[in-house]
Short mmCIF file of C-alpha atoms and ligand atoms in Angstrom, two decimals:
data_model
loop_
_atom_site.label_atom_id
_atom_site.label_comp_id
_atom_site.label_asym_id
_atom_site.label_seq_id
_atom_site.Cartn_x
_atom_site.Cartn_y
_atom_site.Cartn_z
CA UNK A 4 1.77 -17.45 -7.93
CA UNK A 5 -0.42 -20.43 -7.74
CA UNK A 6 -2.34 -21.43 -10.97
CA UNK A 7 -3.93 -24.42 -11.72
CA UNK A 8 -5.42 -26.28 -15.31
CA UNK A 9 -7.54 -28.99 -16.44
CA UNK A 10 -6.82 -29.84 -19.66
CA UNK A 11 -8.04 -32.76 -21.96
CA UNK A 12 -6.43 -35.78 -23.66
CA UNK A 13 -7.61 -35.86 -27.58
CA UNK A 14 -8.05 -38.94 -30.14
CA UNK A 15 -7.01 -37.91 -32.80
CA UNK A 16 -8.91 -38.99 -36.22
CA UNK A 17 -6.28 -38.75 -38.70
CA UNK A 18 -2.98 -38.90 -36.52
CA UNK A 19 0.30 -36.92 -36.24
CA UNK A 20 3.57 -39.47 -36.64
CA UNK A 21 6.09 -37.63 -37.62
CA UNK A 22 8.32 -34.31 -37.30
CA UNK A 23 10.53 -32.26 -39.58
CA UNK A 24 11.65 -30.78 -36.86
CA UNK A 25 12.50 -32.90 -33.98
CA UNK A 26 13.52 -29.72 -31.53
CA UNK A 27 10.38 -27.71 -32.48
CA UNK A 28 7.96 -30.63 -32.71
CA UNK A 29 6.91 -29.53 -36.05
CA UNK A 30 4.61 -32.64 -37.78
CA UNK A 31 5.49 -33.64 -41.27
CA UNK A 32 1.57 -33.37 -42.10
CA UNK A 33 -1.75 -31.55 -40.25
CA UNK A 34 -3.89 -34.01 -38.19
CA UNK A 35 -7.45 -33.64 -37.43
CA UNK A 36 -9.09 -34.36 -33.27
CA UNK A 37 -11.77 -34.87 -30.46
CA UNK A 38 -11.18 -33.53 -26.97
CA UNK A 39 -12.28 -36.33 -24.62
CA UNK A 40 -14.42 -35.33 -21.66
CA UNK A 41 -13.60 -38.31 -19.55
CA UNK A 42 -9.54 -38.22 -19.80
CA UNK A 43 -8.24 -35.67 -17.86
CA UNK A 44 -5.37 -34.19 -16.42
CA UNK A 45 -5.34 -31.42 -13.83
CA UNK A 46 -2.35 -29.60 -12.70
CA UNK A 47 -1.00 -27.47 -10.13
CA UNK A 48 2.29 -24.71 -10.93
CA UNK A 49 3.67 -22.36 -8.15
CA UNK A 50 6.70 -20.47 -9.06
CA UNK A 51 8.39 -19.29 -6.30
CA UNK A 52 11.58 -17.77 -4.88
CA UNK A 53 10.99 -20.13 -1.50
CA UNK A 54 12.08 -23.35 -3.72
CA UNK A 55 15.50 -23.99 -4.36
CA UNK A 56 14.70 -26.79 -7.41
CA UNK A 57 12.40 -27.68 -9.32
CA UNK A 58 9.97 -30.21 -7.65
CA UNK A 59 7.67 -32.24 -10.21
CA UNK A 60 5.41 -35.04 -8.63
CA UNK A 61 2.78 -36.50 -11.21
CA UNK A 62 0.67 -39.51 -9.79
CA UNK A 63 1.90 -39.14 -6.46
CA UNK A 64 5.29 -40.23 -7.70
CA UNK A 65 9.05 -38.29 -8.73
CA UNK A 66 10.18 -39.81 -11.86
CA UNK A 67 12.98 -38.51 -13.05
CA UNK A 68 12.74 -39.34 -17.30
CA UNK A 69 9.46 -37.57 -16.86
CA UNK A 70 10.69 -34.41 -14.24
CA UNK A 71 13.46 -33.67 -17.10
CA UNK A 72 10.72 -33.26 -19.95
CA UNK A 73 8.52 -31.34 -17.35
CA UNK A 74 11.46 -28.31 -16.49
CA UNK A 75 12.27 -28.29 -20.25
CA UNK A 76 8.70 -26.95 -20.79
CA UNK A 77 9.09 -24.96 -17.51
CA UNK A 78 12.44 -23.27 -18.80
CA UNK A 79 10.59 -22.17 -22.01
CA UNK A 80 8.07 -20.51 -20.11
CA UNK A 81 10.49 -18.88 -17.56
CA UNK A 82 12.33 -17.74 -20.52
CA UNK A 83 9.03 -16.30 -21.94
CA UNK A 84 7.97 -14.45 -18.64
CA UNK A 85 12.02 -13.74 -17.65
CA UNK A 86 11.52 -15.45 -14.19
CA UNK A 87 14.37 -17.11 -12.23
CA UNK A 88 12.47 -18.58 -9.79
CA UNK A 89 12.20 -22.54 -9.49
CA UNK A 90 8.93 -24.25 -9.46
CA UNK A 91 6.90 -26.84 -7.78
CA UNK A 92 4.31 -29.05 -10.03
CA UNK A 93 1.72 -31.35 -9.16
CA UNK A 94 -0.33 -33.14 -11.48
CA UNK A 95 -3.09 -35.82 -11.72
CA UNK A 96 -4.64 -37.95 -14.37
CA UNK A 97 -8.00 -39.25 -14.36
CA UNK A 98 -6.63 -42.31 -16.61
CA UNK A 99 -3.46 -44.47 -16.62
CA UNK A 100 -0.53 -42.89 -18.04
CA UNK A 101 1.84 -44.40 -20.83
CA UNK A 102 -0.51 -46.59 -21.91
CA UNK A 103 -1.21 -45.07 -25.23
CA UNK A 104 -4.23 -42.73 -23.91
CA UNK A 105 -2.24 -39.85 -24.57
CA UNK A 106 -1.21 -38.57 -21.62
CA UNK A 107 1.31 -36.21 -22.52
CA UNK A 108 -1.51 -34.46 -24.99
CA UNK A 109 -3.25 -33.49 -21.43
CA UNK A 110 -0.52 -33.40 -19.64
CA UNK A 111 1.54 -30.78 -21.78
CA UNK A 112 -1.97 -28.39 -22.22
CA UNK A 113 -2.71 -28.54 -18.36
CA UNK A 114 1.14 -27.72 -17.65
CA UNK A 115 1.34 -24.88 -20.52
CA UNK A 116 -1.80 -23.14 -19.64
CA UNK A 117 -1.24 -23.90 -15.59
CA UNK A 118 2.59 -22.45 -15.75
CA UNK A 119 2.18 -19.60 -18.01
CA UNK A 120 -0.71 -18.27 -15.58
CA UNK A 121 1.30 -19.05 -12.43
CA UNK A 122 3.83 -16.81 -14.11
CA UNK A 123 1.44 -13.86 -14.46
CA UNK A 124 1.14 -13.73 -18.25
CA UNK A 125 -2.16 -13.59 -20.06
CA UNK A 126 -1.39 -15.65 -23.71
CA UNK A 127 -3.98 -16.57 -26.06
CA UNK A 128 -5.28 -19.94 -27.27
CA UNK A 129 -3.44 -19.45 -30.14
CA UNK A 130 -0.32 -18.70 -28.28
CA UNK A 131 -1.24 -21.40 -25.75
CA UNK A 132 -1.43 -24.00 -28.54
CA UNK A 133 2.52 -23.64 -29.97
CA UNK A 134 3.50 -23.29 -26.15
CA UNK A 135 1.94 -26.96 -25.83
CA UNK A 136 3.25 -28.38 -28.70
CA UNK A 137 6.52 -27.35 -27.83
CA UNK A 138 6.07 -29.76 -24.84
CA UNK A 139 4.70 -32.81 -26.98
CA UNK A 140 2.95 -32.19 -30.68
CA UNK A 141 -0.49 -33.35 -29.59
CA UNK A 142 -0.73 -31.30 -26.83
CA UNK A 143 -1.06 -28.11 -29.23
CA UNK A 144 -4.85 -29.67 -30.19
CA UNK A 145 -6.19 -30.00 -26.40
CA UNK A 146 -5.62 -26.21 -25.88
CA UNK A 147 -9.08 -25.53 -28.20
CA UNK A 148 -12.14 -26.81 -27.92
CA UNK A 149 -14.26 -29.94 -29.40
CA UNK A 150 -13.10 -30.85 -32.91
CA UNK A 151 -9.78 -29.63 -33.66
CA UNK A 152 -7.21 -29.11 -36.41
CA UNK A 153 -3.65 -29.01 -36.00
CA UNK A 154 -2.35 -26.66 -38.79
CA UNK A 155 1.26 -28.58 -39.81
CA UNK A 156 2.70 -24.84 -40.46
CA UNK A 157 6.71 -24.83 -42.02
CA UNK A 158 7.72 -22.31 -38.63
CA UNK A 159 6.90 -23.02 -34.93
CA UNK A 160 4.40 -19.45 -35.55
CA UNK A 161 2.29 -21.51 -37.56
CA UNK A 162 2.37 -24.59 -35.64
CA UNK A 163 -0.58 -24.97 -33.81
CA UNK A 164 -4.25 -25.94 -33.23
CA UNK A 165 -7.90 -24.43 -33.75
CA UNK A 166 -11.02 -25.33 -32.97
CA UNK A 167 -12.99 -26.30 -35.71
CA UNK A 168 -15.99 -26.86 -34.24
CA UNK A 169 -17.39 -26.52 -30.57
CA UNK A 170 -18.12 -29.71 -28.25
CA UNK A 171 -21.78 -29.79 -28.97
CA UNK A 172 -21.48 -29.76 -33.05
CA UNK A 173 -21.79 -33.61 -32.97
CA UNK A 174 -23.03 -36.29 -30.93
CA UNK A 175 -20.34 -38.51 -31.65
CA UNK A 176 -18.82 -40.49 -28.38
CA UNK A 177 -15.30 -42.30 -28.04
CA UNK A 178 -15.78 -45.91 -25.95
CA UNK A 179 -12.09 -46.76 -25.10
CA UNK A 180 -11.91 -49.86 -24.03
CA UNK A 181 -9.16 -50.44 -21.93
CA UNK A 182 -7.50 -53.91 -22.54
CA UNK A 183 -4.16 -53.45 -20.69
CA UNK A 184 -2.52 -50.91 -18.05
CA UNK A 185 0.76 -51.93 -19.00
CA UNK A 186 3.18 -49.72 -20.01
CA UNK A 187 4.39 -49.33 -23.72
CA UNK A 188 7.77 -50.32 -24.54
CA UNK A 189 8.51 -47.70 -27.08
CA UNK A 190 6.97 -43.94 -26.56
CA UNK A 191 5.26 -41.84 -29.12
CA UNK A 192 8.12 -39.41 -29.29
CA UNK A 193 10.84 -42.90 -29.90
CA UNK A 194 7.98 -44.24 -32.27
CA UNK A 195 8.00 -40.88 -34.46
CA UNK A 196 11.99 -40.79 -34.74
CA UNK A 197 12.05 -44.44 -36.88
CA UNK A 198 9.13 -43.20 -38.92
CA UNK A 199 11.23 -42.76 -42.58
CA UNK A 200 12.32 -46.50 -42.09
CA UNK A 201 9.08 -47.23 -43.01
CA UNK A 202 8.76 -47.84 -47.00
CA UNK A 203 5.26 -46.32 -46.97
CA UNK A 204 5.84 -43.72 -45.03
CA UNK A 205 6.16 -41.29 -48.57
CA UNK A 206 3.17 -42.62 -49.50
CA UNK A 207 1.46 -41.78 -46.61
CA UNK A 208 2.64 -37.91 -46.94
CA UNK A 209 1.48 -37.68 -50.63
CA UNK A 210 -2.17 -38.35 -50.17
CA UNK A 211 -2.17 -36.10 -46.73
CA UNK A 212 -3.76 -33.43 -48.16
CA UNK A 213 -6.03 -34.86 -49.75
CA UNK A 214 -7.50 -37.14 -46.85
CA UNK A 215 -7.30 -34.19 -44.58
CA UNK A 216 -9.85 -32.16 -46.60
CA UNK A 217 -12.10 -35.26 -46.64
CA UNK A 218 -12.18 -35.81 -43.18
CA UNK A 219 -13.20 -31.77 -42.83
CA UNK A 220 -15.73 -32.64 -45.79
CA UNK A 221 -17.26 -35.61 -43.85
CA UNK A 222 -17.28 -33.61 -40.55
CA UNK A 223 -19.09 -30.50 -42.07
CA UNK A 224 -21.68 -32.83 -43.25
CA UNK A 225 -21.52 -34.87 -40.11
CA UNK A 226 -21.87 -38.07 -42.60
CA UNK A 227 -20.90 -40.52 -39.71
CA UNK A 228 -20.57 -43.19 -42.39
CA UNK A 229 -17.90 -41.89 -44.91
CA UNK A 230 -16.47 -40.30 -41.23
CA UNK A 231 -15.75 -43.75 -40.09
CA UNK A 232 -14.43 -45.45 -43.13
CA UNK A 233 -11.89 -42.81 -43.31
CA UNK A 234 -10.76 -42.50 -39.49
CA UNK A 235 -10.47 -46.94 -39.50
CA UNK A 236 -8.47 -46.56 -42.97
CA UNK A 237 -6.67 -44.25 -41.17
CA UNK A 238 -5.77 -45.72 -38.17
CA UNK A 239 -4.74 -49.03 -39.86
CA UNK A 240 -2.68 -47.02 -42.32
CA UNK A 241 -0.57 -45.65 -39.28
CA UNK A 242 -0.14 -49.01 -37.71
CA UNK A 243 1.05 -50.31 -41.18
CA UNK A 244 3.66 -47.67 -41.28
CA UNK A 245 4.35 -48.71 -37.11
CA UNK A 246 4.50 -52.37 -37.69
CA UNK A 247 7.08 -51.86 -41.04
CA UNK A 248 9.03 -49.06 -39.37
CA UNK A 249 12.78 -50.23 -38.33
CA UNK A 250 12.65 -51.72 -35.50
CA UNK A 251 8.71 -52.86 -36.30
CA UNK A 252 6.46 -51.56 -33.89
CA UNK A 253 3.31 -53.76 -32.79
CA UNK A 254 1.34 -51.71 -30.35
CA UNK A 255 -1.45 -54.54 -30.59
CA UNK A 256 -2.35 -57.42 -28.20
CA UNK A 257 -4.54 -60.34 -29.08
CA UNK A 258 -7.60 -58.72 -27.69
CA UNK A 259 -7.05 -55.57 -29.72
CA UNK A 260 -7.41 -57.50 -32.99
CA UNK A 261 -10.57 -59.07 -31.50
CA UNK A 262 -11.98 -55.75 -30.86
CA UNK A 263 -11.05 -54.61 -34.18
CA UNK A 264 -12.70 -57.69 -35.81
CA UNK A 265 -16.14 -57.43 -33.65
CA UNK A 266 -16.65 -53.57 -34.96
CA UNK A 267 -16.40 -55.00 -38.31
CA UNK A 268 -18.99 -57.73 -37.63
CA UNK A 269 -21.37 -55.09 -34.84
CA UNK A 270 -21.32 -53.14 -38.45
CA UNK A 271 -22.80 -55.96 -40.37
CA UNK A 272 -25.16 -56.58 -37.78
CA UNK A 273 -26.47 -52.74 -38.26
CA UNK A 274 -24.70 -51.04 -35.70
CA UNK A 275 -22.89 -48.19 -36.98
CA UNK A 276 -19.09 -48.01 -35.10
CA UNK A 277 -15.77 -47.44 -35.98
CA UNK A 278 -12.45 -47.99 -34.63
CA UNK A 279 -8.87 -46.04 -33.91
CA UNK A 280 -5.95 -46.93 -32.58
CA UNK A 281 -2.90 -45.10 -31.36
CA UNK A 282 0.45 -45.75 -29.29
CA UNK A 283 -0.69 -48.78 -27.85
CA UNK A 284 -3.01 -51.65 -27.23
CA UNK A 285 -6.05 -49.75 -26.23
CA UNK A 286 -9.37 -49.19 -28.72
CA UNK A 287 -11.05 -46.14 -29.32
CA UNK A 288 -14.98 -46.92 -30.36
CA UNK A 289 -16.16 -44.16 -32.24
CA UNK A 290 -20.20 -44.31 -32.40
CA UNK A 291 -22.86 -41.87 -32.35
CA UNK A 292 -24.35 -41.10 -28.89
CA UNK A 293 -27.61 -42.54 -29.56
CA UNK A 294 -25.82 -45.96 -29.52
CA UNK A 295 -23.49 -46.23 -27.16
CA UNK A 296 -25.36 -48.55 -24.64
CA UNK A 297 -26.26 -50.86 -27.83
CA UNK A 298 -22.11 -51.13 -28.02
CA UNK A 299 -21.37 -51.27 -24.14
CA UNK A 300 -24.07 -54.23 -24.25
CA UNK A 301 -21.69 -55.98 -26.32
CA UNK A 302 -18.28 -55.08 -25.40
CA UNK A 303 -19.03 -56.04 -21.75
CA UNK A 304 -19.42 -60.35 -23.03
CA UNK A 305 -15.51 -59.50 -24.53
CA UNK A 306 -13.19 -61.30 -22.01
CA UNK A 307 -9.93 -59.20 -21.63
CA UNK A 308 -11.02 -55.69 -21.26
CA UNK A 309 -10.43 -54.19 -17.89
CA UNK A 310 -12.56 -51.24 -18.52
CA UNK A 311 -14.45 -48.87 -20.52
CA UNK A 312 -14.58 -45.44 -20.76
CA UNK A 313 -16.99 -43.73 -22.54
CA UNK A 314 -15.97 -39.71 -23.50
CA UNK A 315 -17.85 -37.18 -25.12
CA UNK A 316 -16.70 -34.16 -27.30
CA UNK A 317 -15.06 -31.48 -24.76
CA UNK A 318 -13.62 -28.35 -24.37
CA UNK A 319 -9.95 -27.43 -24.28
CA UNK A 320 -7.69 -27.05 -21.19
CA UNK A 321 -9.80 -24.53 -18.70
CA UNK A 322 -8.23 -22.59 -15.63
CA UNK A 323 -9.90 -23.96 -12.11
CA UNK A 324 -9.42 -22.72 -8.67
CA UNK A 325 -9.57 -26.21 -7.30
CA UNK A 326 -5.34 -26.24 -6.48
CA UNK A 327 -3.68 -29.61 -5.72
CA UNK A 328 -1.43 -28.05 -3.13
C1 LIG B 10 -0.13 -41.84 -32.30
O1 LIG B 10 1.94 -36.14 -29.32
O2 LIG B 10 2.62 -38.26 -27.78
O3 LIG B 10 -1.01 -40.55 -30.88
O4 LIG B 10 5.65 -35.12 -30.10
O5 LIG B 10 6.95 -37.01 -29.37
O6 LIG B 10 5.26 -35.89 -27.64
P1 LIG B 10 5.57 -36.09 -28.88
O7 LIG B 10 4.49 -37.16 -29.71
P2 LIG B 10 2.72 -37.48 -29.02
O8 LIG B 10 2.14 -38.65 -30.46
C2 LIG B 10 1.18 -38.67 -30.50
C3 LIG B 10 1.01 -40.04 -31.64
C4 LIG B 10 -0.26 -40.37 -32.02
C5 LIG B 10 -1.44 -39.52 -33.26
C6 LIG B 10 -1.97 -38.44 -32.58
O9 LIG B 10 -2.42 -38.44 -31.30
O10 LIG B 10 -2.09 -37.68 -33.34
#
């Protein structure tokens, strides 16, 4: 049977960085995110006795490193479905992968939903989220709709993401300023392995629960200023951990810093906008939808921005009949 799923990427406002169980991808802390309307992966999976081997084609290419991780996830699905058939997987991103735009989140959410459906299994969103998490942690947050919380959990069954609010709850946007399409030097998975080498990691963990509660309150109140201040401080804290890990991880490029400084200047000039940054050089600018055009006008003056992608809050992973093969 063949099935196709489309899943959004997501931007974390409170970040997942560090695992208490590497194999199961149980995070050291919970996280909060928003699904992104314009950064998507579409994946078709077919299981069939006709196939001799698993075949994985991502953005038109067969990449051995990525294939291994996908096959491991197919094995999880085969185990659940009690299936021995090999699979063909074709996947397409509508954005550059491996640059820090969280392609693993949308990729493993789409693979999970398409794979489980192709195997003829029905799963709840909670079960799908638990399974997606094992492929890539952030992928568990791309299963439910809109604004999402990943409950860190002590066991695999208690570590999954739930929707806090639907996409239309709050009219904010994530304008992604793409600075470079170069692949990142150290993957998120690799970076997380050295997180404990930062002298600040424990401090971060100690105030995490408090931070999550605060962010949920600002979300509930739709308090954009306090929400923005908190997510910007959180992104800087994440990068302080990365920069002080051993070996240090410096994902920023000069243009990243130029945009960070511009954001502060724009705020002083009366435009409420805040930044957040993941494992990469690109900057996510969080802004109220009514101010998108004003922001875009300012960003278009900055040399070094290769592309701007405007994202609205989006629904989670869903099935489609538009198969890729
Ligand atoms: C900085 O989910 O890519 O984007 O579980 O090893 O696949 P793995 O890591 P991944 O890490 C995402 C890190 C982040 C923060 C976040 O999205 O919460």
